[in-house]
mmCIF file of C-alpha atoms in Angstrom:
data_model
loop_
_atom_site.group_PDB
_atom_site.id
_atom_site.type_symbol
_atom_site.label_atom_id
_atom_site.label_comp_id
_atom_site.label_asym_id
_atom_site.label_seq_id
_atom_site.Cartn_x
_atom_site.Cartn_y
_atom_site.Cartn_z
ATOM 1 C CA MET N 259 5.140 5.828 7.453
ATOM 2 C CA VAL N 260 5.015 3.083 4.849
ATOM 3 C CA ILE N 261 5.833 3.579 1.178
ATOM 4 C CA LYS N 262 4.711 0.772 -1.111
ATOM 5 C CA ILE N 263 5.509 0.368 -4.800
ATOM 6 C CA VAL N 264 2.589 -1.437 -6.398
ATOM 7 C CA SER N 265 2.834 -3.951 -9.203
ATOM 8 C CA GLU N 266 -0.048 -5.230 -11.296
ATOM 9 C CA ASN N 267 0.203 -8.635 -9.641
ATOM 10 C CA SER N 268 -0.224 -7.301 -6.115
ATOM 11 C CA ALA N 269 -2.351 -4.185 -6.638
ATOM 12 C CA TYR N 270 -5.456 -5.254 -4.701
ATOM 13 C CA ARG N 271 -3.438 -6.656 -1.825
ATOM 14 C CA ASP N 272 -1.226 -3.565 -1.596
ATOM 15 C CA ILE N 273 -3.907 -0.918 -2.082
ATOM 16 C CA VAL N 274 -6.710 -2.430 0.009
ATOM 17 C CA GLN N 275 -5.611 -5.237 2.293
ATOM 18 C CA LYS N 276 -2.242 -3.905 3.424
ATOM 19 C CA LYS N 277 -3.574 -0.374 3.833
ATOM 20 C CA ASN N 278 -6.219 -1.671 6.241
ATOM 21 C CA LEU N 279 -3.666 -3.801 8.079
ATOM 22 C CA TYR N 280 -1.239 -0.913 8.535
ATOM 23 C CA ALA N 281 -4.052 1.377 9.719
ATOM 24 C CA ARG N 282 -5.039 -1.190 12.320
ATOM 25 C CA PHE N 283 -1.477 -1.080 13.668
ATOM 26 C CA GLY N 284 -1.412 2.714 13.824
ATOM 27 C CA VAL N 285 0.456 3.649 10.652
ATOM 28 C CA LYS N 286 -0.559 7.249 10.002
ATOM 29 C CA GLU N 287 0.766 7.589 6.445
ATOM 30 C CA TYR N 288 0.659 5.006 3.677
ATOM 31 C CA TRP N 289 2.027 6.194 0.357
ATOM 32 C CA ILE N 290 1.189 4.175 -2.722
ATOM 33 C CA VAL N 291 3.461 4.459 -5.752
ATOM 34 C CA ILE N 292 2.236 3.092 -9.068
ATOM 35 C CA PRO N 293 5.119 3.374 -11.530
ATOM 36 C CA GLU N 294 4.460 3.846 -15.208
ATOM 37 C CA THR N 295 5.977 1.127 -17.328
#
């Protein structure tokens, strides 16, 4: 399991690129947290 807190500066990388990378390595759960400011 991976839990990632997303910032505006890294949103695309965290939501798309890293999700695909983790899936390729067998991560079954990828939680994305987008905090309200």
